[in-house]
Short mmCIF file of C-alpha atoms (C1' of nucleotides) in Angstrom, two decimals:
data_model
loop_
_atom_site.label_atom_id
_atom_site.label_comp_id
_atom_site.label_asym_id
_atom_site.label_seq_id
_atom_site.Cartn_x
_atom_site.Cartn_y
_atom_site.Cartn_z
CA MET U 1 73.45 59.40 139.69
CA THR U 2 72.64 59.16 143.33
CA GLN U 3 70.23 61.85 144.28
CA ASN U 4 69.86 62.40 147.97
CA THR U 5 66.88 60.49 149.12
CA SER U 6 65.40 63.24 151.23
CA ALA U 7 64.91 65.35 148.11
CA TYR U 8 62.06 63.12 147.02
CA THR U 9 58.56 63.58 148.30
CA SER U 10 56.95 60.59 146.62
CA SER U 11 57.28 57.23 148.26
CA LEU U 12 57.93 55.72 144.85
CA LEU U 13 61.13 57.59 144.13
CA ARG U 14 62.23 57.40 147.72
CA LEU U 15 61.92 53.64 147.71
CA LEU U 16 63.56 53.18 144.34
CA SER U 17 66.38 55.47 145.25
CA GLU U 18 67.04 53.92 148.69
CA ARG U 19 67.17 50.47 147.24
CA GLY U 20 69.49 51.27 144.40
CA TYR U 21 67.25 51.02 141.37
CA ILE U 22 67.89 54.39 139.87
CA HIS U 23 70.52 55.10 137.31
CA GLN U 24 68.98 57.90 135.28
CA VAL U 25 65.65 59.71 135.34
CA THR U 26 64.51 62.03 132.59
CA ASP U 27 62.89 64.54 134.90
CA ALA U 28 63.24 63.49 138.49
CA GLU U 29 61.40 66.47 139.99
CA GLY U 30 58.55 66.18 137.53
CA LEU U 31 58.12 62.49 138.10
CA ASP U 32 58.41 62.91 141.84
CA ALA U 33 55.68 65.53 141.83
CA LEU U 34 53.44 63.39 139.67
CA ALA U 35 53.93 60.29 141.79
CA ALA U 36 53.17 62.30 144.92
CA LYS U 37 49.75 63.35 143.72
CA GLN U 38 48.39 60.56 141.55
CA ILE U 39 48.63 56.92 140.60
CA VAL U 40 51.33 56.60 137.99
CA PRO U 41 50.88 53.76 135.55
CA GLY U 42 54.38 52.68 134.56
CA TYR U 43 55.54 50.02 132.19
CA ILE U 44 58.54 47.92 131.34
CA GLY U 45 58.90 45.94 128.17
CA PHE U 46 60.02 42.33 128.11
CA ASP U 47 61.18 40.19 125.26
CA ALA U 48 59.49 36.95 124.40
CA THR U 49 62.45 35.19 122.88
CA ALA U 50 62.50 32.33 125.38
CA PRO U 51 59.88 30.47 127.44
CA SER U 52 61.32 32.01 130.59
CA LEU U 53 62.96 35.23 131.61
CA HIS U 54 66.18 34.90 133.58
CA ILE U 55 67.44 36.82 136.56
CA GLY U 56 68.85 39.51 134.30
CA SER U 57 65.24 40.68 134.06
CA LEU U 58 64.55 40.33 137.74
CA VAL U 59 65.56 43.90 138.57
CA GLN U 60 62.96 45.14 136.13
CA ILE U 61 60.31 42.84 137.53
CA MET U 62 61.14 43.93 141.04
CA MET U 63 60.87 47.53 139.97
CA LEU U 64 57.31 46.90 138.83
CA ARG U 65 56.72 45.31 142.18
CA ARG U 66 58.03 48.43 143.93
CA LEU U 67 55.77 50.50 141.77
CA GLN U 68 52.81 48.54 143.00
CA GLN U 69 54.04 48.54 146.58
CA THR U 70 54.06 52.32 146.57
CA GLY U 71 50.53 52.55 145.25
CA HIS U 72 51.04 52.78 141.52
CA LYS U 73 50.03 50.66 138.59
CA PRO U 74 52.45 48.27 136.91
CA VAL U 75 52.00 47.53 133.25
CA VAL U 76 53.87 44.56 131.88
CA LEU U 77 54.49 44.98 128.21
CA MET U 78 55.23 41.75 126.41
CA GLY U 79 57.08 42.33 123.20
CA GLY U 80 55.02 40.01 121.07
CA GLY U 81 55.39 42.41 118.19
CA THR U 82 58.93 43.64 118.73
CA THR U 83 60.24 40.15 119.37
CA ARG U 84 59.37 39.49 115.76
CA ILE U 85 62.03 42.02 114.93
CA GLY U 86 64.68 41.47 117.54
CA ASP U 87 66.20 44.12 119.78
CA PRO U 88 69.69 44.91 118.51
CA THR U 89 70.67 46.46 121.85
CA GLY U 90 73.63 44.71 123.35
CA ARG U 91 73.83 42.22 120.56
CA ASP U 92 76.58 42.18 118.07
CA GLU U 93 74.77 39.83 115.76
CA SER U 94 71.33 39.49 114.40
CA ARG U 95 69.06 37.12 116.12
CA LYS U 96 67.09 34.52 114.36
CA MET U 97 63.39 34.95 113.91
CA LEU U 98 60.83 33.11 115.94
CA SER U 99 57.53 31.79 114.73
CA ASP U 100 54.33 33.43 115.91
CA GLN U 101 53.33 30.31 117.76
CA THR U 102 56.60 30.16 119.66
CA ILE U 103 56.25 33.77 120.69
CA GLU U 104 52.72 33.23 121.96
CA ASP U 105 53.81 30.17 123.92
CA ASN U 106 56.72 32.06 125.40
CA ILE U 107 54.47 34.86 126.57
CA ALA U 108 52.11 32.43 128.26
CA SER U 109 55.00 30.77 130.04
CA ILE U 110 56.63 34.02 131.16
CA ARG U 111 53.35 35.26 132.51
CA GLN U 112 53.45 32.69 135.32
CA VAL U 113 56.38 34.41 136.99
CA PHE U 114 54.77 37.82 136.89
CA ALA U 115 51.71 36.38 138.54
CA ARG U 116 53.83 35.57 141.60
CA LEU U 117 55.42 38.96 141.95
CA LEU U 118 52.60 41.27 140.99
CA THR U 119 48.93 41.43 141.79
CA PHE U 120 46.92 41.38 138.60
CA GLY U 121 43.36 42.53 138.28
CA ASP U 122 41.03 45.36 137.31
CA GLY U 123 41.60 47.69 140.24
CA PRO U 124 43.33 51.05 139.88
CA THR U 125 46.70 49.76 141.08
CA ASP U 126 46.36 46.22 139.82
CA ALA U 127 48.94 45.04 137.34
CA VAL U 128 48.01 44.41 133.75
CA MET U 129 49.84 42.64 130.98
CA VAL U 130 49.68 43.91 127.44
CA ASN U 131 51.18 42.68 124.21
CA ASN U 132 52.51 45.14 121.71
CA HIS U 133 51.63 42.82 118.89
CA ASP U 134 48.06 43.96 119.50
CA TRP U 135 48.82 47.39 118.11
CA LEU U 136 52.05 46.97 116.21
CA GLY U 137 50.60 44.08 114.27
CA LYS U 138 47.87 46.30 112.92
CA LEU U 139 50.15 49.02 111.69
CA GLY U 140 50.66 49.12 107.97
CA TYR U 141 54.05 50.05 106.66
CA ILE U 142 52.95 53.31 105.08
CA GLU U 143 51.01 54.17 108.17
CA LEU U 144 54.02 53.51 110.33
CA LEU U 145 56.18 55.73 108.18
CA GLN U 146 53.68 58.54 108.39
CA GLU U 147 52.84 58.18 112.04
CA VAL U 148 56.23 57.61 113.47
CA GLY U 149 58.84 57.82 110.77
CA THR U 150 58.55 61.57 110.41
CA HIS U 151 59.63 62.03 114.00
CA PHE U 152 62.89 60.18 113.77
CA THR U 153 65.93 61.40 111.97
CA VAL U 154 68.44 58.94 110.68
CA ASN U 155 71.17 61.24 111.93
CA ARG U 156 69.96 60.73 115.44
CA MET U 157 69.30 57.04 115.07
CA LEU U 158 72.86 56.49 113.94
CA THR U 159 74.18 57.94 117.16
CA PHE U 160 72.55 55.31 119.32
CA ASP U 161 74.87 52.91 121.03
CA SER U 162 73.04 49.89 119.74
CA VAL U 163 73.68 51.05 116.21
CA LYS U 164 77.17 52.39 116.77
CA LEU U 165 78.30 49.15 118.30
CA ARG U 166 77.40 47.25 115.19
CA LEU U 167 78.95 49.77 112.89
CA ASP U 168 82.14 49.98 114.90
CA ARG U 169 82.49 46.25 114.90
CA GLU U 170 81.70 46.14 111.21
CA GLN U 171 78.88 43.77 111.95
CA PRO U 172 75.74 43.80 109.89
CA MET U 173 72.69 45.59 111.09
CA THR U 174 69.60 44.97 109.07
CA PHE U 175 66.98 47.56 108.31
CA LEU U 176 64.52 45.44 110.20
CA GLU U 177 66.50 45.73 113.40
CA PHE U 178 67.12 49.36 112.74
CA ASN U 179 63.38 49.85 113.09
CA TYR U 180 63.26 48.37 116.55
CA MET U 181 63.82 51.68 118.29
CA ILE U 182 61.03 53.27 116.32
CA LEU U 183 58.59 50.59 117.33
CA GLN U 184 59.64 50.76 120.94
CA GLY U 185 59.09 54.47 120.88
CA TYR U 186 55.71 53.86 119.36
CA ASP U 187 54.82 51.50 122.21
CA PHE U 188 55.34 54.19 124.79
CA ARG U 189 53.32 56.68 122.85
CA HIS U 190 50.54 54.17 122.33
CA LEU U 191 50.37 53.26 126.00
CA ALA U 192 50.48 56.89 127.05
CA LEU U 193 47.64 57.72 124.73
CA HIS U 194 45.39 54.74 125.30
CA SER U 195 46.22 53.47 128.78
CA GLY U 196 47.31 56.57 130.61
CA VAL U 197 50.81 55.26 131.11
CA ARG U 198 53.16 58.00 132.26
CA LEU U 199 56.40 56.21 132.97
CA GLN U 200 58.65 53.75 131.23
CA MET U 201 61.39 52.00 133.11
CA GLY U 202 64.12 49.69 131.95
CA GLY U 203 67.80 48.80 132.07
CA SER U 204 70.34 51.49 131.38
CA ASP U 205 70.84 50.09 127.90
CA GLN U 206 67.26 51.04 127.14
CA TRP U 207 67.80 54.72 127.82
CA GLY U 208 67.94 55.67 124.18
CA ASN U 209 64.82 53.76 123.32
CA ILE U 210 62.96 55.22 126.25
CA VAL U 211 63.92 58.76 125.39
CA ASN U 212 62.70 58.18 121.84
CA GLY U 213 59.30 57.25 123.15
CA ILE U 214 59.15 60.28 125.39
CA GLU U 215 59.90 62.58 122.50
CA LEU U 216 57.42 60.87 120.28
CA ALA U 217 54.67 61.23 122.87
CA ARG U 218 55.50 64.88 123.32
CA ARG U 219 55.68 65.73 119.63
CA LYS U 220 52.67 63.81 118.49
CA ASP U 221 50.33 64.28 121.40
CA GLY U 222 51.88 66.94 123.58
CA GLN U 223 51.83 64.35 126.34
CA GLU U 224 54.45 64.57 129.09
CA VAL U 225 55.81 61.19 130.10
CA PHE U 226 58.83 60.07 132.07
CA GLY U 227 61.68 57.59 131.83
CA LEU U 228 63.76 55.89 134.47
CA THR U 229 66.56 53.37 134.09
CA THR U 230 68.29 50.98 136.44
CA PRO U 231 72.05 50.63 136.62
CA LEU U 232 73.48 47.86 134.52
CA LEU U 233 73.57 44.95 136.85
CA THR U 234 76.84 43.12 136.96
CA THR U 235 78.23 40.87 139.63
CA ALA U 236 81.13 42.12 141.70
CA ASP U 237 83.63 40.46 139.41
CA GLY U 238 82.21 42.28 136.44
CA ALA U 239 80.19 39.56 134.75
CA LYS U 240 76.71 40.15 133.47
CA MET U 241 74.16 38.82 135.86
CA GLY U 242 72.28 35.69 135.20
CA LYS U 243 74.80 33.60 133.36
CA THR U 244 76.45 30.68 135.01
CA ALA U 245 78.30 27.61 133.92
CA ALA U 246 75.17 25.68 133.19
CA GLY U 247 73.58 28.59 131.37
CA ALA U 248 71.15 31.25 132.37
CA VAL U 249 69.51 31.39 135.78
CA TRP U 250 65.94 31.02 134.64
CA LEU U 251 63.00 32.26 136.62
CA ASN U 252 60.57 29.56 135.57
CA GLU U 253 60.59 26.38 137.61
CA ASN U 254 60.46 24.13 134.57
CA ALA U 255 63.52 25.86 133.13
CA LEU U 256 65.65 25.59 136.27
CA PRO U 257 64.95 23.53 139.41
CA ALA U 258 64.41 25.51 142.60
CA TRP U 259 67.46 23.89 144.12
CA ASP U 260 69.75 25.34 141.48
CA PHE U 261 67.98 28.68 141.69
CA TRP U 262 68.50 28.79 145.43
CA GLN U 263 72.12 27.76 145.07
CA TYR U 264 72.80 30.61 142.67
CA TRP U 265 71.89 33.13 145.34
CA ARG U 266 73.60 31.20 148.09
CA ASN U 267 76.86 31.40 146.13
CA VAL U 268 76.77 35.06 145.32
CA ASP U 269 79.95 37.08 145.79
CA ASP U 270 80.34 38.58 149.29
CA ARG U 271 80.42 42.06 147.84
CA ASP U 272 77.05 41.62 146.14
CA VAL U 273 75.03 40.53 149.16
CA GLY U 274 73.81 43.91 150.36
CA ARG U 275 73.03 45.24 146.94
CA PHE U 276 71.11 42.13 145.99
CA LEU U 277 69.16 42.08 149.24
CA ARG U 278 68.00 45.62 148.56
CA LEU U 279 67.09 44.95 144.97
CA PHE U 280 65.67 41.48 145.11
CA THR U 281 64.01 41.10 148.48
CA ASP U 282 61.36 42.94 150.45
CA LEU U 283 63.37 42.90 153.68
CA PRO U 284 63.45 46.23 155.52
CA LEU U 285 66.55 48.31 154.98
CA ASP U 286 67.76 48.22 158.57
CA GLU U 287 67.62 44.44 158.54
CA ILE U 288 69.61 44.43 155.31
CA ALA U 289 72.14 46.82 156.79
CA ARG U 290 72.64 44.41 159.68
CA LEU U 291 73.10 41.41 157.39
CA GLU U 292 75.40 43.27 155.08
CA ALA U 293 77.66 44.24 157.94
CA LEU U 294 78.38 40.64 158.88
CA GLY U 295 82.07 39.97 158.53
CA GLY U 296 84.13 36.99 157.50
CA SER U 297 82.35 33.71 157.17
CA GLU U 298 79.32 35.11 158.98
CA ILE U 299 78.28 36.71 155.74
CA ASN U 300 77.16 33.22 154.77
CA ALA U 301 74.14 33.67 157.02
CA ALA U 302 73.20 36.70 154.94
CA LYS U 303 73.55 34.68 151.77
CA VAL U 304 71.16 32.08 153.10
CA VAL U 305 68.67 34.82 153.86
CA LEU U 306 69.13 36.21 150.38
CA ALA U 307 68.62 32.80 148.79
CA ASN U 308 65.54 32.14 150.89
CA GLU U 309 63.92 35.49 150.24
CA VAL U 310 64.48 35.55 146.52
CA THR U 311 63.43 31.95 146.07
CA LYS U 312 60.33 32.65 148.13
CA LEU U 313 59.35 35.52 145.87
CA VAL U 314 60.04 33.84 142.58
CA ARG U 315 59.34 30.19 143.33
CA GLY U 316 57.21 30.22 146.45
CA ALA U 317 57.76 29.59 150.14
CA ASP U 318 57.70 25.80 149.82
CA ALA U 319 60.45 25.79 147.25
CA ALA U 320 62.59 28.05 149.39
CA ALA U 321 62.11 25.94 152.49
CA ALA U 322 62.88 22.73 150.66
CA ALA U 323 66.03 24.17 149.17
CA GLU U 324 67.24 25.49 152.49
CA ALA U 325 66.60 22.15 154.16
CA THR U 326 68.43 20.36 151.41
CA ALA U 327 71.37 22.72 151.73
CA ALA U 328 71.52 22.18 155.47
CA ALA U 329 71.40 18.41 155.11
CA THR U 330 73.88 18.32 152.26
CA PHE U 331 76.52 20.80 153.26
CA ALA U 332 76.36 20.95 157.01
CA GLY U 333 75.19 17.40 157.64
CA GLY U 334 77.15 15.71 154.88
CA GLY U 335 74.02 13.80 154.00
CA VAL U 336 71.53 14.19 151.23
CA GLY U 337 68.53 16.44 150.84
CA GLN U 338 65.28 15.93 149.03
CA ASP U 339 65.96 18.59 146.45
CA LEU U 340 69.20 17.17 145.09
CA PRO U 341 69.13 15.82 141.58
CA SER U 342 68.63 12.08 141.69
CA LEU U 343 69.05 9.12 139.43
CA ALA U 344 67.17 5.85 139.71
CA CYS U 345 69.36 2.76 139.52
CA PRO U 346 67.16 -0.31 139.28
CA ASP U 347 70.05 -2.65 138.49
CA GLY U 348 71.69 -2.49 141.89
CA SER U 349 74.93 -1.20 140.43
CA ILE U 350 76.12 1.55 138.16
CA ALA U 351 79.44 2.70 136.79
CA LEU U 352 80.58 5.94 138.37
CA VAL U 353 81.04 7.40 134.92
CA ASP U 354 77.42 6.70 134.00
CA ALA U 355 76.20 8.05 137.31
CA LEU U 356 78.00 11.34 136.72
CA ILE U 357 76.51 11.65 133.27
CA GLY U 358 73.06 10.60 134.44
CA LEU U 359 73.06 13.28 137.11
CA GLY U 360 74.11 15.90 134.63
CA PHE U 361 77.54 16.48 136.19
CA ALA U 362 79.35 15.50 133.00
CA ALA U 363 78.33 15.89 129.38
CA SER U 364 80.27 12.96 127.98
CA ARG U 365 82.11 9.88 129.15
CA GLY U 366 85.41 11.59 128.47
CA GLU U 367 84.44 14.53 130.62
CA ALA U 368 83.32 12.21 133.41
CA LYS U 369 86.62 10.37 133.27
CA ARG U 370 88.59 13.55 133.39
CA LEU U 371 86.60 14.62 136.39
CA ILE U 372 87.42 11.34 138.11
CA ALA U 373 91.08 11.47 137.14
CA GLY U 374 91.29 15.01 138.49
CA GLY U 375 90.02 13.89 141.87
CA GLY U 376 86.76 15.79 141.62
CA ALA U 377 84.36 12.86 141.83
CA ARG U 378 83.20 11.60 145.20
CA VAL U 379 81.07 8.74 146.33
CA GLU U 380 79.68 9.20 149.82
CA GLY U 381 82.26 11.92 150.29
CA GLN U 382 85.18 9.69 149.35
CA ALA U 383 87.19 10.82 146.33
CA ILE U 384 87.38 8.06 143.73
CA THR U 385 90.17 8.19 141.19
CA ASP U 386 89.50 4.87 139.47
CA GLU U 387 87.80 5.64 136.18
CA ALA U 388 86.27 2.17 136.04
CA HIS U 389 84.78 2.35 139.49
CA VAL U 390 81.40 0.68 139.81
CA ILE U 391 79.03 1.61 142.59
CA MET U 392 77.08 -1.19 144.24
CA LEU U 393 73.78 -0.15 145.72
CA ASP U 394 71.90 -1.98 148.40
CA ALA U 395 68.87 -0.49 150.05
CA ALA U 396 70.25 2.93 150.82
CA ASP U 397 70.70 6.01 148.69
CA VAL U 398 74.22 6.79 147.57
CA ARG U 399 75.53 10.31 147.48
CA ILE U 400 77.55 11.34 144.45
CA SER U 401 79.43 14.61 144.27
CA SER U 402 81.24 16.55 141.60
CA GLY U 403 83.46 19.00 143.33
CA LYS U 404 82.35 20.59 146.55
CA LYS U 405 79.13 22.10 145.41
CA LYS U 406 77.39 19.74 143.07
CA HIS U 407 75.76 16.80 144.77
CA GLY U 408 73.32 14.19 143.64
CA VAL U 409 71.69 11.00 144.81
CA LEU U 410 71.56 7.49 143.38
CA ARG U 411 68.37 5.71 144.38
CA PRO U 412 68.22 1.93 144.22
CA ALA U 413 64.75 2.13 142.70
"C1'" G N 1 76.66 44.88 89.37
"C1'" G N 2 82.35 46.04 90.27
"C1'" A N 3 87.00 46.33 93.41
"C1'" C N 4 89.17 44.92 97.88
"C1'" A N 5 89.21 42.40 102.70
"C1'" G N 6 87.36 38.45 105.45
"C1'" G N 7 84.51 33.60 107.28
"C1'" U N 8 89.20 28.95 112.53
"C1'" G N 9 86.98 25.29 118.58
"C1'" G N 10 81.45 28.67 123.63
"C1'" C N 11 83.86 33.77 122.62
"C1'" C N 12 88.33 36.56 121.04
"C1'" G N 13 92.42 35.36 118.16
"C1'" A N 14 97.29 32.84 115.98
"C1'" G N 15 98.19 29.71 112.17
"C1'" U N 16 99.77 29.97 104.48
"C1'" G N 17 101.15 22.38 102.33
"C1'" G N 18 103.17 17.65 106.60
"C1'" U N 19 105.90 17.43 113.55
"C1'" U N 20 98.06 20.93 113.65
"C1'" A N 21 92.81 18.09 117.43
"C1'" A N 22 94.90 23.26 115.62
"C1'" A N 23 99.45 28.69 119.65
"C1'" G N 24 97.70 32.32 123.12
"C1'" G N 25 93.81 34.77 125.89
"C1'" C N 26 88.80 34.79 128.04
"C1'" A N 27 84.90 31.86 129.81
"C1'" G N 28 84.15 26.93 132.00
"C1'" C N 29 85.33 22.35 135.12
"C1'" A N 30 88.34 20.10 138.98
"C1'" G N 31 92.43 20.13 142.90
"C1'" A N 32 95.01 23.09 146.89
"C1'" C N 33 93.92 27.25 150.29
"C1'" U N 34 89.02 28.86 152.40
"C1'" G N 35 83.57 30.27 154.35
"C1'" U N 36 79.13 26.38 149.29
"C1'" A N 37 82.91 33.85 148.92
"C1'" A N 38 87.00 36.52 146.48
"C1'" A N 39 92.09 36.43 145.16
"C1'" U N 40 96.13 33.09 144.11
"C1'" C N 41 98.64 28.61 142.48
"C1'" U N 42 98.05 23.67 139.82
"C1'" G N 43 95.64 20.33 136.38
"C1'" C N 44 91.81 19.65 132.65
"C1'" C N 45 89.03 21.60 128.63
"C1'" C N 46 85.73 17.77 120.46
"C1'" G N 47 83.60 12.57 120.61
"C1'" C N 48 84.34 7.08 121.23
"C1'" G N 49 88.03 3.71 123.42
"C1'" C N 50 91.65 0.79 129.26
"C1'" A N 51 94.94 1.57 125.39
"C1'" A N 52 97.28 1.50 120.58
"C1'" G N 53 93.95 3.96 117.87
"C1'" C N 54 89.53 5.51 115.33
"C1'" G N 55 85.87 9.24 114.05
"C1'" U N 56 84.69 14.07 113.34
"C1'" A N 57 86.35 19.62 113.02
"C1'" C N 58 88.95 25.35 110.52
"C1'" G N 59 81.71 28.80 105.69
"C1'" C N 60 79.78 24.94 101.58
"C1'" U N 61 81.02 21.85 97.32
"C1'" A N 62 84.32 19.89 93.90
"C1'" G N 63 89.51 19.51 92.75
"C1'" U N 64 95.31 19.50 92.95
"C1'" U N 65 98.64 16.55 96.15
"C1'" C N 66 101.45 10.67 99.10
"C1'" G N 67 99.45 14.56 102.45
"C1'" A N 68 95.28 20.69 102.83
"C1'" A N 69 92.67 24.92 107.99
"C1'" U N 70 96.66 26.19 104.66
"C1'" C N 71 96.89 25.65 97.08
"C1'" U N 72 92.82 25.88 92.79
"C1'" A N 73 87.65 26.57 91.00
"C1'" G N 74 82.59 27.44 91.85
"C1'" C N 75 78.99 28.77 95.40
"C1'" C N 76 77.06 30.96 100.12
"C1'" C N 77 77.65 34.71 103.86
"C1'" U N 78 79.85 39.39 105.96
"C1'" G N 79 82.44 44.09 105.87
"C1'" U N 80 84.65 48.45 103.32
"C1'" C N 81 84.73 51.37 99.01
"C1'" C N 82 82.66 52.30 94.06
"C1'" A N 83 78.23 52.18 90.66
#
RNA sequence: GGACAGGUGGCCGAGUGGUUAAAGGCAGCAGACUGUAAAUCUGCCCGCGCAAGCGUACGCUAGUUCGAAUCUAGCCCUGUCCA
């Protein structure tokens, strides 16, 4: 779906299109015209199932940022109400329910990240955060059926991918989950009616849900609203973004240290560098084109830029600088950096096995031993293959490594 | 409520009484090669233990058996069809 950029007159669609955010738009010309003449309030919904979003949501967050950058108004919709139901999209099993308190806590925690990337306030293009529990929670069942239920046919609902997937796999889909798309449609209509929102954006898997909302707004209120989706973001080797060995790449600092966050971007596949720079940084396009063109091992310089820029946006400039310095000291200098995970060793000695576990490089003693036996454990850069090895510490820090990328420090307290 | 089919390690998926801590694949970890990349090849991949070994594990519970993931009964859960 790559429209030619020059066809757009609004800076919003031009920017989104140039940087690779657009997969589908319901009415590109209509939206373009609207964005060219007025402030378009646009929203994206986010789940509140965890205390932090991960980088799978970063495209959406960045899209809200682009919206604001081009003079429009971002609306962050927290799914306080819909999280109580659970989005069946992309899931082949039901998800367990969360308590109200957990959901509220999650929303508060997630909010911190948005505050870094968007400017909140009361001005016409300031971002606002809303919670759909505020209106969904008030809806009675009968009321919901009357208001919304009459505009959805089961025939149509059954054709949605999220539903078909379950049915095809002969997995259960509860009636509760089946209602998710109705509520999401209701959100759009509600925001269009009460907050002047004209655009919903989201991942390509949200297309169906978005279209539902558009139809609902049109049928109930005669309101014309628009939808836009981003391409499904996978890494060059086809994996969904945001999952790594250790788990998800969380946006919140307390869920994932800045060092690990920075490292994720530093280790991105060569083929992803340009695309990620466009999506996840504010660097100008010609600068990105230059970085992307770097060949061979020079592309590593571009990866450092990517890691720095993204970390700066999400975690702050200090975090980015510290991570870069640590990387330089650790990988180029063969020393240790401040940001590496560390373990205090007050006793003056520690078994290598315990050090590996303490630093989080191994989950059990057996795993640590296997790592050592396989030649993957290093002390001060020297591979140690003796499982019973004990490290003696004097005054200085000792550098422990698992493989080539994971490094940590033992501090003699 | 009835009939039938199922519930195996992070995921997929073999396995119908002992040689099964459970084939194979994916994911993951490490080694080699490199550029903290990809691809490829090699090793590892439940826990404790130096080890012999021990402990857990095939939906849950109770049985049959010298011995069960495999057989029996009850229960829970899921799917398909019927009411």
